Structures are given as structure tokens and as C-alpha cells.
Tab-separated table of C-alpha atoms in Angstrom:
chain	number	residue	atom	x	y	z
A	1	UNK	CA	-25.232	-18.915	-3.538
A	2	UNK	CA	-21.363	-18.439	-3.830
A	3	UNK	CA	-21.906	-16.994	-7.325
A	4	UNK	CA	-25.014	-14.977	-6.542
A	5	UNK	CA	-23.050	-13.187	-3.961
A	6	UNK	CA	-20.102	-13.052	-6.251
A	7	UNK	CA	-22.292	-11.131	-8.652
A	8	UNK	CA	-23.789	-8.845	-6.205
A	9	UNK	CA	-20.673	-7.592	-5.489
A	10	UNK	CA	-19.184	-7.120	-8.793
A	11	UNK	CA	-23.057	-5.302	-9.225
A	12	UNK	CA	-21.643	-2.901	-6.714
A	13	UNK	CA	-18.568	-2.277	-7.602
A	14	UNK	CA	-19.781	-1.812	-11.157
A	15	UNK	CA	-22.381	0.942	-9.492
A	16	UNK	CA	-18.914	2.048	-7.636
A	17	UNK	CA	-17.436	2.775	-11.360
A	18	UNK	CA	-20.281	4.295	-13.143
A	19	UNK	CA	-20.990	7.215	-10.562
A	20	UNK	CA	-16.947	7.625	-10.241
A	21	UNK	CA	-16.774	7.648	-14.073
A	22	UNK	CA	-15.857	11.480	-15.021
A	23	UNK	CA	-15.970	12.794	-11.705
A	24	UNK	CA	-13.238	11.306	-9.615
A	25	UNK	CA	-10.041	8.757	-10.692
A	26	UNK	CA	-10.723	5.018	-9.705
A	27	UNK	CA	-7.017	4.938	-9.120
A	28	UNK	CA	-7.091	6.124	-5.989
A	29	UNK	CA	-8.241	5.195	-2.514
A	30	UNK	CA	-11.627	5.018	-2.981
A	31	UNK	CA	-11.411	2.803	-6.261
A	32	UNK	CA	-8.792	0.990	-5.510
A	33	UNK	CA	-10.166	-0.025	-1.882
A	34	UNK	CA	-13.489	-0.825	-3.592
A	35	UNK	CA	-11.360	-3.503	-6.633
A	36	UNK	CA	-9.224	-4.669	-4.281
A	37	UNK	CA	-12.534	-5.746	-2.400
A	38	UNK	CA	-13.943	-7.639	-4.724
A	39	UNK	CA	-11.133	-9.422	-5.959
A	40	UNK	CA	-10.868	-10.675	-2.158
A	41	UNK	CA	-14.157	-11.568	-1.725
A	42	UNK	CA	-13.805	-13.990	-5.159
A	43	UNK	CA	-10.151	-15.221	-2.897
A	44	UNK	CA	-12.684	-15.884	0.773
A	45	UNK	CA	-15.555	-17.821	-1.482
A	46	UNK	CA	-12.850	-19.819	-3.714
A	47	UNK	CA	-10.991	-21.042	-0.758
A	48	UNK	CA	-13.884	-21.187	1.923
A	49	UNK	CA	-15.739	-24.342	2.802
A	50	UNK	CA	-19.266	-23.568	2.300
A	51	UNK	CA	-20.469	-26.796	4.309
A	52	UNK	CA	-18.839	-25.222	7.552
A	53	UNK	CA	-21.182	-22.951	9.631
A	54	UNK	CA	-18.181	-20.723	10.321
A	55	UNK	CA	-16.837	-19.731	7.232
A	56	UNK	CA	-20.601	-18.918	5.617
A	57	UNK	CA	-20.776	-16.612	8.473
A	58	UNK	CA	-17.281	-15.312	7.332
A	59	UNK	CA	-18.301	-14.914	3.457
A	60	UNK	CA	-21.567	-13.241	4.552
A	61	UNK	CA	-19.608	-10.952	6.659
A	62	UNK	CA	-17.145	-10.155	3.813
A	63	UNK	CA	-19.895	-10.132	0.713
A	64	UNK	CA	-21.963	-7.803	3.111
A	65	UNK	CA	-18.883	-5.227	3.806
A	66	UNK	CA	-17.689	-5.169	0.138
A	67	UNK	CA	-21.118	-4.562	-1.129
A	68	UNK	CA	-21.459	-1.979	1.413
A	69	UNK	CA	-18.751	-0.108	0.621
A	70	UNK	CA	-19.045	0.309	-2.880
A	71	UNK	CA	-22.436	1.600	-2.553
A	72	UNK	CA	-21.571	4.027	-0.354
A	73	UNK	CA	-18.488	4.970	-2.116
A	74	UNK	CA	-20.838	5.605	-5.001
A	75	UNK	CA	-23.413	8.212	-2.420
A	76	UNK	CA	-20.548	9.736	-1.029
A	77	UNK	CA	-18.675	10.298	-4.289
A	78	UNK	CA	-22.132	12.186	-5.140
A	79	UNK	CA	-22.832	13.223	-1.577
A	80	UNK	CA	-18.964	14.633	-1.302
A	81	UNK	CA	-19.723	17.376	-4.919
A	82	UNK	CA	-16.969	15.149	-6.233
A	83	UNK	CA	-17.296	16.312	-10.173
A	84	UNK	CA	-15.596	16.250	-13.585
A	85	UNK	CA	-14.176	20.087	-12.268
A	86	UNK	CA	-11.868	17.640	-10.028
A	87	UNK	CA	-8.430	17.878	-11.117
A	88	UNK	CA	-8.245	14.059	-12.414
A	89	UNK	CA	-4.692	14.470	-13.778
A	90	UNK	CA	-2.299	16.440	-12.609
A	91	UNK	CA	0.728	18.440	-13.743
A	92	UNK	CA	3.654	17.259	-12.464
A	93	UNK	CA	6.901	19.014	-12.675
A	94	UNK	CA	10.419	17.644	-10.354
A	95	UNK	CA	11.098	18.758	-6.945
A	96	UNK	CA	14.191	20.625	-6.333
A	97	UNK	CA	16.994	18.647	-4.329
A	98	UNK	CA	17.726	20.284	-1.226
A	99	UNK	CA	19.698	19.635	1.697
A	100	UNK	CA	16.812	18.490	3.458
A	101	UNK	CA	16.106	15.966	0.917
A	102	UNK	CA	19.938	14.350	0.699
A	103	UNK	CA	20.232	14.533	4.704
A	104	UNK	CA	17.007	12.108	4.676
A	105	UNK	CA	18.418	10.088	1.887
A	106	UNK	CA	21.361	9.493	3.601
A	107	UNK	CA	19.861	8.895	7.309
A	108	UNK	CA	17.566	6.439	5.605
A	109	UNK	CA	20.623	4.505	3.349
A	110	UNK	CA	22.269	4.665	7.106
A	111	UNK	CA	19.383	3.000	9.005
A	112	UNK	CA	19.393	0.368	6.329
A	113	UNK	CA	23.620	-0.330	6.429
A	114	UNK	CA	23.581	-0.429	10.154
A	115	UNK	CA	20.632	-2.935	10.372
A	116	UNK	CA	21.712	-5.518	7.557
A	117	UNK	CA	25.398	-5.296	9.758
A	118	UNK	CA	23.564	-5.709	12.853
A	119	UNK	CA	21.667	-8.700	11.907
A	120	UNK	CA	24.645	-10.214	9.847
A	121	UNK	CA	23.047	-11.111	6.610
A	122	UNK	CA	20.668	-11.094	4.674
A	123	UNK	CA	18.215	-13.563	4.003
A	124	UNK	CA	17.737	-13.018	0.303
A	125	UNK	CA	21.384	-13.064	-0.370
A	126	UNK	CA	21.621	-16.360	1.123
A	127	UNK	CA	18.819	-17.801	-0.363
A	128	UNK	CA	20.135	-17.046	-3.626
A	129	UNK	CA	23.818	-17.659	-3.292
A	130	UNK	CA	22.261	-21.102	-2.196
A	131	UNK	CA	20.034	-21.374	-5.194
A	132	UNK	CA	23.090	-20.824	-7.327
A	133	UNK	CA	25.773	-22.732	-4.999
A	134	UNK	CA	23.500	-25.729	-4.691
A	135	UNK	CA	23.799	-26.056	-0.946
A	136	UNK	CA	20.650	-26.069	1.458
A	137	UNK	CA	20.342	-23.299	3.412
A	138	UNK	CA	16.842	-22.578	6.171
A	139	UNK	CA	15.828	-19.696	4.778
A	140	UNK	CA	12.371	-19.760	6.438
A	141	UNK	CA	14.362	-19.934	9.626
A	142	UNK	CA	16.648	-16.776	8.366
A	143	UNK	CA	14.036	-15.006	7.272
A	144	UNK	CA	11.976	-14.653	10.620
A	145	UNK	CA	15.556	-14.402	12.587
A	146	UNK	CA	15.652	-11.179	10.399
A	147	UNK	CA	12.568	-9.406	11.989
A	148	UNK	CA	11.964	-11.474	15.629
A	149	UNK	CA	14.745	-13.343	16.512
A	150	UNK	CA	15.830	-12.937	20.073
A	151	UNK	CA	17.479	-9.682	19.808
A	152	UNK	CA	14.880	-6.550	19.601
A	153	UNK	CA	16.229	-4.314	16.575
A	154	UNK	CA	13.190	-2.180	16.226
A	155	UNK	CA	12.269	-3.729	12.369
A	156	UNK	CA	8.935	-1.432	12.447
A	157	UNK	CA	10.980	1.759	13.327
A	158	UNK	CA	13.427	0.390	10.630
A	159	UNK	CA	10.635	-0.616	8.048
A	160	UNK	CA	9.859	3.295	7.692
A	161	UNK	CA	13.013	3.630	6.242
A	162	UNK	CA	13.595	0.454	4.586
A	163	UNK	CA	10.664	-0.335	3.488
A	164	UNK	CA	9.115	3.369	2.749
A	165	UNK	CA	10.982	6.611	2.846
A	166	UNK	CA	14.252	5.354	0.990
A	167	UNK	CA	12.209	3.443	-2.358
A	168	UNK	CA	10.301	6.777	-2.044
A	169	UNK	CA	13.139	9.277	-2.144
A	170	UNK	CA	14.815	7.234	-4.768
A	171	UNK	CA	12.228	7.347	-7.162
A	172	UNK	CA	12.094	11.513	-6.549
A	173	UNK	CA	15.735	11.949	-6.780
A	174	UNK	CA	15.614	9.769	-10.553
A	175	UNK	CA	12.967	11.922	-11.435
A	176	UNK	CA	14.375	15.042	-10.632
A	177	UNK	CA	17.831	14.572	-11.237
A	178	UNK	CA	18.982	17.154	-13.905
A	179	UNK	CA	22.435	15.819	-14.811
A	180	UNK	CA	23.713	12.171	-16.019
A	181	UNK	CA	26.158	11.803	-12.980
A	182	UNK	CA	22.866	12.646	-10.349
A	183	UNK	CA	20.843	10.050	-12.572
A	184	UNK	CA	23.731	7.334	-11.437
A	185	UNK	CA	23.728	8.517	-8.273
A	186	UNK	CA	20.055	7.933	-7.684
A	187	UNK	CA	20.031	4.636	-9.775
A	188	UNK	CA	22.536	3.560	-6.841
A	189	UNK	CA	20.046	4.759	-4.254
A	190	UNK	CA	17.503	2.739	-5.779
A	191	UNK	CA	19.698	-0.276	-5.937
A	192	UNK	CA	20.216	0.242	-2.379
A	193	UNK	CA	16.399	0.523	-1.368
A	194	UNK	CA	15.277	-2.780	-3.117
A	195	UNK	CA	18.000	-4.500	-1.981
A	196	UNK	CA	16.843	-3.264	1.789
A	197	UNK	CA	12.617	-4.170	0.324
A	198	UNK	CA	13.605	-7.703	-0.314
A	199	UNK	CA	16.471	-8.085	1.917
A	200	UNK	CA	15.110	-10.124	5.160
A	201	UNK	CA	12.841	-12.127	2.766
A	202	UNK	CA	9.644	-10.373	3.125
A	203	UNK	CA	7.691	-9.424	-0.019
A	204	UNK	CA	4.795	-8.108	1.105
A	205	UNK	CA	6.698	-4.869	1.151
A	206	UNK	CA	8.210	-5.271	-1.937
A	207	UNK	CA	4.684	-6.059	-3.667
A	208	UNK	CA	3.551	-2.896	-2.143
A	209	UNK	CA	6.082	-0.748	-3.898
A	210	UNK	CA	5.918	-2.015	-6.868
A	211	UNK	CA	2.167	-0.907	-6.951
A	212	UNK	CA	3.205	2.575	-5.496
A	213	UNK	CA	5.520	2.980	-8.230
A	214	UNK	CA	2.758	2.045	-10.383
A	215	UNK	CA	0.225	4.139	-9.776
A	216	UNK	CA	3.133	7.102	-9.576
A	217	UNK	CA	4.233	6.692	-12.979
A	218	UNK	CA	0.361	6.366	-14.081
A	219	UNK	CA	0.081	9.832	-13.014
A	220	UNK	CA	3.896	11.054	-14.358
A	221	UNK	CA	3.008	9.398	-17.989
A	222	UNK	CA	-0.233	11.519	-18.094
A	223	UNK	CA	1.585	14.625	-17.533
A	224	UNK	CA	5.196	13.967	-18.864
A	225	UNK	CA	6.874	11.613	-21.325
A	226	UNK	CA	8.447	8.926	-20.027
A	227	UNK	CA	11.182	6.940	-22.614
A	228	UNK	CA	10.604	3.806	-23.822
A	229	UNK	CA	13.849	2.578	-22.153
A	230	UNK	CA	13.113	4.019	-18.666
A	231	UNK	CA	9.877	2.374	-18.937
A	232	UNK	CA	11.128	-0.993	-19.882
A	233	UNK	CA	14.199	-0.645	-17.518
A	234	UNK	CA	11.413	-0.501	-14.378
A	235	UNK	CA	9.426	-3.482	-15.782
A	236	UNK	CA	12.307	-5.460	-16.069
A	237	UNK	CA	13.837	-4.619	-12.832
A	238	UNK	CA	10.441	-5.461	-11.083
A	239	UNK	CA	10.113	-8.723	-13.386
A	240	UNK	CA	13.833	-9.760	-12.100
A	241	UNK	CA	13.720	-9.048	-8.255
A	242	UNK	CA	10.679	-11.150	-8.207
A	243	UNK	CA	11.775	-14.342	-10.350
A	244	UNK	CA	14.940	-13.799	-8.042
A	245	UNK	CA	13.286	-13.361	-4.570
A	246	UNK	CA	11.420	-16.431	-5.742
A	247	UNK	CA	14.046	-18.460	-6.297
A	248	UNK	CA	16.029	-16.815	-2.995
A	249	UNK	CA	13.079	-17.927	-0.951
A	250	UNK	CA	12.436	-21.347	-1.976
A	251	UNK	CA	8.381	-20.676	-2.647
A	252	UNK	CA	8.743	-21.886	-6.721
A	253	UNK	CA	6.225	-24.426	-6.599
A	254	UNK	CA	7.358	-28.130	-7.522
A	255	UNK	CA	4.972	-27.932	-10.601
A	256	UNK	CA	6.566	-25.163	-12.122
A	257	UNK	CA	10.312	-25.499	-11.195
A	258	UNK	CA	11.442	-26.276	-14.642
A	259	UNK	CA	10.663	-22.912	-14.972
A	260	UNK	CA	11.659	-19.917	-12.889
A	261	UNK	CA	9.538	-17.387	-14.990
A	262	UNK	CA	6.440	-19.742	-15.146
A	263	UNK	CA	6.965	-20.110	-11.242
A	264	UNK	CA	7.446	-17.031	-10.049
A	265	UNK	CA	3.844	-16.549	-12.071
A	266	UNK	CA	1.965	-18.794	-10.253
A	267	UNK	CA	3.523	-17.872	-6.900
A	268	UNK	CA	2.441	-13.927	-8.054
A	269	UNK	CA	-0.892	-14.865	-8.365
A	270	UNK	CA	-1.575	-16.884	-5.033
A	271	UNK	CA	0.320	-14.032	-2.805
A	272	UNK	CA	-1.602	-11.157	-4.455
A	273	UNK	CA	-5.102	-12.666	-5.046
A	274	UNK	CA	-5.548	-16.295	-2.766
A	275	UNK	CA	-2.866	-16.021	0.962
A	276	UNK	CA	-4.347	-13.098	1.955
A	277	UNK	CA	-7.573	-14.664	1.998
A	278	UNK	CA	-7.373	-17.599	2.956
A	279	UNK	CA	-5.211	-16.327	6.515
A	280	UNK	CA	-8.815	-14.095	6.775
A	281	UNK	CA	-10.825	-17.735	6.658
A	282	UNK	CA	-8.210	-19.107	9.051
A	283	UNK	CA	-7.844	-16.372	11.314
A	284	UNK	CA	-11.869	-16.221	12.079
A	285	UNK	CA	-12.129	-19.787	12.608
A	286	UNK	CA	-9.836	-19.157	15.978
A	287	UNK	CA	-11.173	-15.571	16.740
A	288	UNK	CA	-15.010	-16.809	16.531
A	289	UNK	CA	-14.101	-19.185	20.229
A	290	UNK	CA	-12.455	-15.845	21.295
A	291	UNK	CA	-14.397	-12.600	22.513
A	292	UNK	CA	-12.658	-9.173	23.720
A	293	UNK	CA	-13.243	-7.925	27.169
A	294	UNK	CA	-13.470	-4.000	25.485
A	295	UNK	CA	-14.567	-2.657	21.864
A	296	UNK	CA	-11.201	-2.167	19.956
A	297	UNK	CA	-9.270	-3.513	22.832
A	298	UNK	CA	-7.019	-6.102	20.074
A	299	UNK	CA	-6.517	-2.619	18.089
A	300	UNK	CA	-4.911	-0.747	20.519
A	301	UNK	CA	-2.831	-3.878	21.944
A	302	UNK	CA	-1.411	-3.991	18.437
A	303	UNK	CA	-1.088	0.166	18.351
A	304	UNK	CA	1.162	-0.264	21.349
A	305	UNK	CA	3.069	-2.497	20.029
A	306	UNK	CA	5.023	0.581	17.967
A	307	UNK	CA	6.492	1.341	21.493
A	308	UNK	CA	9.648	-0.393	22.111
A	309	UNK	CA	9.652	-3.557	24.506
A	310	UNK	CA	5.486	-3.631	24.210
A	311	UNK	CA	4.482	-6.801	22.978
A	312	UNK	CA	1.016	-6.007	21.253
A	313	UNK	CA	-1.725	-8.235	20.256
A	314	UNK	CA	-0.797	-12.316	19.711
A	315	UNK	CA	-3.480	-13.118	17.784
A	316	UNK	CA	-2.032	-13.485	14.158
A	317	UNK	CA	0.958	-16.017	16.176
A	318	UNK	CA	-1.602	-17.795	17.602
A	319	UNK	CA	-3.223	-18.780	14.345
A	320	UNK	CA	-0.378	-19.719	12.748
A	321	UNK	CA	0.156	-22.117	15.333
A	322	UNK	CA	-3.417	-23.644	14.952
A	323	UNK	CA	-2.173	-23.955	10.808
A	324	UNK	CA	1.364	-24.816	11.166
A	325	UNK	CA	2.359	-25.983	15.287
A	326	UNK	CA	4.342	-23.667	15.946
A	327	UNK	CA	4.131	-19.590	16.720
A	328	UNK	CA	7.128	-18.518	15.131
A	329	UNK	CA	5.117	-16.750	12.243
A	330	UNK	CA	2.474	-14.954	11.614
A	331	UNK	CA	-1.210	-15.332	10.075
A	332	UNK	CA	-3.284	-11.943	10.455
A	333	UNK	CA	-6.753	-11.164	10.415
A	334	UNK	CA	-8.803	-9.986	7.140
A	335	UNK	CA	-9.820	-6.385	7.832
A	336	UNK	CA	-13.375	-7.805	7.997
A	337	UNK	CA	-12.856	-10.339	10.216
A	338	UNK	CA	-10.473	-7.981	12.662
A	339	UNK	CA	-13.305	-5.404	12.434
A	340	UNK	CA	-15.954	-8.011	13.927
A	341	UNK	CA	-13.657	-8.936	16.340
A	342	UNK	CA	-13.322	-6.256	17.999
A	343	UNK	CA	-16.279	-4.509	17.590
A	344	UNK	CA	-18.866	-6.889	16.502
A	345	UNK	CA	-21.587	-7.318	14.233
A	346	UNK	CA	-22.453	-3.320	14.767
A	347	UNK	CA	-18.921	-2.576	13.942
A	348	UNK	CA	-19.148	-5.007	10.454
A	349	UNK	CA	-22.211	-3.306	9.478
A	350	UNK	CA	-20.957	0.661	10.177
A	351	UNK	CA	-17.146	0.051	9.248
A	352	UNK	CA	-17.782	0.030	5.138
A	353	UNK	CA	-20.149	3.278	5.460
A	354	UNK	CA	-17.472	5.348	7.484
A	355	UNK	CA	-14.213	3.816	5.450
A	356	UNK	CA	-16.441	4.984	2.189
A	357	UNK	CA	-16.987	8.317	3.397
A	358	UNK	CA	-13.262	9.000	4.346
A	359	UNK	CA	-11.830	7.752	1.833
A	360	UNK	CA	-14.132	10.044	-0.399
A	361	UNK	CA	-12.750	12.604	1.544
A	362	UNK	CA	-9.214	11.931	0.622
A	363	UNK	CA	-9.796	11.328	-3.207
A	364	UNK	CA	-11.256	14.827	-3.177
A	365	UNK	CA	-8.133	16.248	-0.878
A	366	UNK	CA	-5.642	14.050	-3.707
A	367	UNK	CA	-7.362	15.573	-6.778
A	368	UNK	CA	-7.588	19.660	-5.503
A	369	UNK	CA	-5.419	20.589	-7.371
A	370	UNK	CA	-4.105	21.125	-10.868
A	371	UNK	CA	-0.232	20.856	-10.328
A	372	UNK	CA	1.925	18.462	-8.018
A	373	UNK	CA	5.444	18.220	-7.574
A	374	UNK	CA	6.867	14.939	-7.803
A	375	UNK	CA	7.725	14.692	-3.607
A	376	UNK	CA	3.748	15.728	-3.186
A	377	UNK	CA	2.885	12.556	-5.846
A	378	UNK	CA	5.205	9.470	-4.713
A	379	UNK	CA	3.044	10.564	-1.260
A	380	UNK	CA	-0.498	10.478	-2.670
A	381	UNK	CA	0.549	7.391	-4.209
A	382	UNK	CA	1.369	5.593	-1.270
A	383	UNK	CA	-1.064	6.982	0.587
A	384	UNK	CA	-3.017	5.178	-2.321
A	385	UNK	CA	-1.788	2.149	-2.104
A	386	UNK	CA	-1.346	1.230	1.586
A	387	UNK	CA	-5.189	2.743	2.148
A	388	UNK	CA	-6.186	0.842	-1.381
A	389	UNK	CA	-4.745	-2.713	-0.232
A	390	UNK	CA	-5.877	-2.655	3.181
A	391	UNK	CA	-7.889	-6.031	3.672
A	392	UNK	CA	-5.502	-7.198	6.378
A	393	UNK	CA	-5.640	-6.706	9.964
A	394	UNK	CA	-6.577	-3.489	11.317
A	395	UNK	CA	-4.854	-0.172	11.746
A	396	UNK	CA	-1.776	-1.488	12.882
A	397	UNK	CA	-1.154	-2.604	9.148
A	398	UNK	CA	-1.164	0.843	8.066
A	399	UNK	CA	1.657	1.864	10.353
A	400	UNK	CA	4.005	-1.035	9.243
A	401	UNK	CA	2.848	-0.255	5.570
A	402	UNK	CA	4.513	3.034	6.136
A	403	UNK	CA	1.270	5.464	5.676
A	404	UNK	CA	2.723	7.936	8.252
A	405	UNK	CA	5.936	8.261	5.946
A	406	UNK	CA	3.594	9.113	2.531
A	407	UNK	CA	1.121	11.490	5.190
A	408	UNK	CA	4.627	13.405	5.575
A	409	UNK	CA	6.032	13.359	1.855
A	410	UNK	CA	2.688	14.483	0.734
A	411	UNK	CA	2.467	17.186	2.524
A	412	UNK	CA	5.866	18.397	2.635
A	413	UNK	CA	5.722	18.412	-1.198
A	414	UNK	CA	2.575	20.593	-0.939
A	415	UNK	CA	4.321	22.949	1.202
A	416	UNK	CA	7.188	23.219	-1.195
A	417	UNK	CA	4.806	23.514	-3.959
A	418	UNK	CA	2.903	26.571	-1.912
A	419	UNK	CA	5.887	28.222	-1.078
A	420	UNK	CA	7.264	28.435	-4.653
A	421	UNK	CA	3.680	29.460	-5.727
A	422	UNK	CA	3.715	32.621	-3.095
A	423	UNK	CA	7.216	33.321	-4.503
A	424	UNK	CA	6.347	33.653	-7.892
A	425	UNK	CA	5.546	37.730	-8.513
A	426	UNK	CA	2.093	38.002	-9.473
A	427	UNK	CA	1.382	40.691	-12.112
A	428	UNK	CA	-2.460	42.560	-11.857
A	429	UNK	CA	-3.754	44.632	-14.416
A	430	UNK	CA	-5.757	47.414	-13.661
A	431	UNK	CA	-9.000	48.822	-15.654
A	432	UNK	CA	-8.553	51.305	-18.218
A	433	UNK	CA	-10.862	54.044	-17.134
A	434	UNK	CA	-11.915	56.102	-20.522
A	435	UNK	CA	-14.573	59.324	-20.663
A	436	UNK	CA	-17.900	58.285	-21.662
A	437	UNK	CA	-18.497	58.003	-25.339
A	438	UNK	CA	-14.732	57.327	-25.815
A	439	UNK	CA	-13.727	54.411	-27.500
A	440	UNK	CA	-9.853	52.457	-28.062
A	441	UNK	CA	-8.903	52.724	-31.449
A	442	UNK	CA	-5.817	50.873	-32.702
């Protein structure tokens, strides 16, 4: 059964793929939404328990919802006139640094400073002066002080900029820079934004990024060069904060610790393909003895919680503390599971159709056009990416996940784009009228 379903959705997927194939890019969110699915659906059946009534009803839910989507990406991909006219690979030429762009860098790097001083440290550094120190520091205990300790210091207003708009900026100012000096300057920039990604000890953020950048310079390499040594430079600096923020963290499992490398391997595979997962499996045991009193009502608990002093929706504390005995953490919802929790088996079985459809929508809005600028791309691509990865919790993950920043980038880049497009004198040629019978000669 596990594998049959297994099958039917890779079936769909595959379905997904061949109608996409010459008329829209899989790397975007569409395809990536639809891989991404999959690949959790193989995470809910490996760590499920078949022989409990609960979690079957959880894999059907999930296998149903993946399969769903996929086929409907594949009708509305059709449905939608998206063709092989699409512009699957864009131009993409630097966007000019303006005062606008170095006030926001700087308000951003501010909002960052003032928050690590605020708090008092940082829970990476710690964890990895420890590491090297050999003294035993809590960094589980650090970590969460970072974020909901017992003084409120707004860490979703501050995630926009820590977490989003600075990595973002940084990788537009490298890109653009025309001089060796504003190269530097931006390589600082960057220093300080993954500092600020990994500094309080959550990588979720950090994975996130690295995927954005990804998919960015996926695009860029398609439509510029990109050195050898720039390319290996962003490997390597990915490859290092990871082994690092491994080590920082504590999370190298026992079995590997002779080996950071080896380590941080196995810890990259269970936090991209088998946690998220396995807190959906958790999470619906506890919400199936629950029931909501209005359709959406958990959604717009956690929506409010963006408001300062609003509490928002307990749920993912409250199943951590059916796991682990204690709320100080949390464990959210799959997107799945949140959907039928607040809107029920008629929300499960409409949700895939209408995420298929807009996200259609969006791929066709992403690929309009022939040229970008590289402000409008690092947008698209996180738009991408946060839309792409979402399998956890409902909307409210997409506001911590900073789509609302890459909404803005994207379309400010557009409108820089435009503008310098209307500027640009445009040159008509007239007809040559000649007498009948007369010919040009030359």
C-alpha cells in the first residue's frame, strides 16, 4: 500500500513534468511546490506507523493532496496558455545602486546590530566558542531565549530584515557592484547577513536562503558567466556555515562525530527531507481530538499574531509538549494537516486544485518577460522558494519566511526595469512612399 501510493504520486508528478516540459520552468513555484511534495510524502510514509488508524488517515490525506496537485498543476499549466513562447530564461543585467537601495541596506544591517546588542549574544557564537573552548554551554536553552524569552523584541518584525531583505540586498549589491572596493564592501554585507541567518541558532532560515540563492544564480548562470572562483567561493561558504552551525548547535549525531563533514551530512538530510514530516505525523495525532469552533479560525489566530502583544495560535507549543514535556518549543502542522484542521475534509480535497491554479498563475507572471534586473530576480526567487517549500503550517509560515519582503523586491525591480525601458528614446521608421512603377535601385 505504502509503495503503491508512493508510486502514484511520483506518477503525478512525472505527469506534472511532462506537460511543464518546454512550456514553463519546473524551477519555479509550481514545480518546485509539486517536488517538494513528493519528496514529503516519501518523509510522512517512511516515518508513519501504518498499524495506527490515525496516521493512515494522515498519509491518505497527504498522498491524496500531492497527487492532486500535480495533476492539476499539469491542467492548469495547459488550461493557463502556458507555452514554449514563455520567456523560460531570462536576461539579466545589474541593478543600479541608488540611495534607496544603501538607505535599506543600512536600516536592515541596523535592525540586525541593535537586536544581537539587545539580546546580548548570540547563540551560534556561543555554541561554537564552546565547541572549540571545550566547556558546556545550553545552547538549546540560548537558542529559544533568542526568539521567546521573556522580553518581547518583535523577532518576526526583525526576521524581515534578518532573515530576508539584508541576504537579499547583499547578494544584489555583489552582483552589481562595478568596482573592487564596492565588491568588499558588499562581501562585508554578506558576512553580516549570515552571521544575522544563523545567529540565534535557527536554520530553517538559513536553509531557505541557501535555496534562494540557488535558484538565483540558476537563472544568473543562464544569462551571464559566473567565474569559477565566485562559484566555488558560494559553495564553500554554504558548505562551512553549515558544518559550523552544526557543530555550534550540538545536533552532530553521536554516530558521526568523528566526523564533522560526515555529520553535518546526515543532520542535512533529516532537517530537509525527514523533521518536517514527521512534526506533520505528530502534529495531527493532537489536532485529530481537537475541532475549531469556525473554518480558518487557527489561521487567522496565527495571522494576528504579526501584531505586537497578540499571542496567536498555540497549537505547534502544544505538540511539542505532547513529544518533549515541556512548551518551550515549537512543532507545527504539515500544510496538509493545518489545511484539514481548519477547514476539513472539503478544505483537503479543494486546497491542491486552488494552490495549483495560483501558483500557475505566478509561474506565468515570473516568466513574462524577456529581461530582469537582478533586484526583480533575487525577488522571484524567493518568492520561489518560500511558495516552493511550503509544507508547513499555514499562511502564517509565509509571513515569517519573508514572502512580503520578495512581493516588494520583485516588484520594485520591475518598476526600475519599466522606468529605464520608457527612458530609453525609441527610434520609428516611417514608409518610403514611391510613385507607382518606381522601384529603389542601389
Amino acid at each position: 500500500m505504502q509503495i503503491a501510493l508512493l508510486m502514484a504520486g511520483a506518477l503525478s508528478l512525472l505527469v506534472h513534468i511532462v506537460v511543464a516540459r518546454n512550456r514553463v520552468s519546473m524551477i519555479s513555484p509550481s514545480g518546485i511546490f509539486g517536488v517538494v511534495g513528493v519528496l514529503t510524502l516519501a518523509g510522512t510514509i517512511l516515518e508513519a506507523d501504518w498499524t495506527n488508524a490515525t496516521d493512515s488517515k494522515y498519509i491518505a490525506i497527504v498522498g491524496y493532496s500531492v497527487i492532486c496537485y500535480n495533476l492539476a498543476a499539469a491542467i492548469a499549466i495547459a488550461a493557463l496558455n502556458l507555452d514554449s513562447r514563455a520567456h523560460l530564461h531570462p536576461r539579466i543585467s545589474p541593478s543600479p545602486i541608488r540611495a534607496g537601495y544603501l538607505a535599506a541596506v543600512a536600516v536592515s544591517i541596523a535592525v540586525v546590530v541593535l537586536y544581537y546588542q539587545t539580546v546580548g549574544y548570540s547563540a551560534f557564537a556561543e555554541g561554537l566558542a564552546a565547541s572549540v573552548s571545550g566547556n558546556e554551554v545550553d545552547v538549546a536553552t540560548l537558542r529559544l531565549e533568542s526568539y521567546s524569552g521573556t522580553r518581547y523584541l518583535f523577532p518576526g518584525y526583525v526576521n524581515q530584515f534578518k532573515n530576508a531583505l539584508l541576504p537579499a540586498l547583499a547578494i544584489v549589491g555583489i552582483i552589481s557592484a562595478r568596482s573592487a572596493v564596492a565588491r568588499v564592501a558588499f562581501g562585508t554585507v554578506a558576512a553580516i547577513a549570515i552571521f544575522g541567518l544563523v545567529g540565534t541558532g535557527q536554520r530553517g532560515a538559513f536553509f531557505i536562503f541557501v535555496a534562494i540563492t540557488v535558484v538565483f544564480l540558476f537563472f544568473w548562470t543562464r544569462s551571464n558567466r559566473l567565474s569559477k572562483p565566485g562559484l566555488v567561493a558560494s559553495v564553500t561558504i554554504a558548505a562551512s556555515v553549515l558544518v559550523a552551525s552544526t557543530i555550534a548547535l550540538g545536533r552532530n549525531r553521536p554516530e558521526a562525530s568523528s566526523s564533522s563533514i560526515q555529520s553535518a551530512g546526515y543532520d542535512l538530510v533529516d532537517r530537509v527531507f525527514l523533521v518536517n514530516p514527521r512534526a506533520g505525523i505528530a502534529a495531527f495525532r493532537y489536532t485529530e481530538t481537537l475541532s475549531v469552533e469556525h473554518p480558518g479560525q487557527e489561521w487567522i489566530r496565527g495571522l494576528l499574531s504579526v501584531l505586537p502583544g497578540v499571542e496567536g495560535s498555540s497549537i505547534a507549543r502544544e505538540v511539542f509538549a505532547t513529544i518533549y514535556g515541556s512548551d518551550r518549543g515549537t512543532t507545527p502542522q504539515s500544510l496538509w494537516g493545518s489545511i484539514h484542521f481548519n477547514f476539513g475534509l472539503s478544505g483537503t480535497l479543494m486546497a491542491p486544485v486552488l494552490l495549483a491554479f495560483i501558483f500557475a498563475v505566478l509561474t506565468r507572471s515570473m516568466q513574462s518577460s524577456e529581461n530582469r534586473n537582478v533586484l526583480e530576480m533575487i525577488g522571484i526567487s524567493g518568492v520561489t522558494i518560500v511558495l516552493g517549500v511550503w509544507m508547513t503550517d499555514g499562511p502564517l509560515f509565509l509571513l515569517n519566511s519573508g514572502l512580503v519582503v520578495y512581493c516588494v523586491l520583485w516588484l520594485a525591480g520591475r518598476n526600475i526595469r519599466q522606468r529605464a525601458s520608457n527612458r530609453t528614446p525609441q527610434i520609428e521608421l516611417s514608409p518610403i512612399s514611391l510613385p507607382k512603377g518606381q522601384a529603389l535601385t542601389g
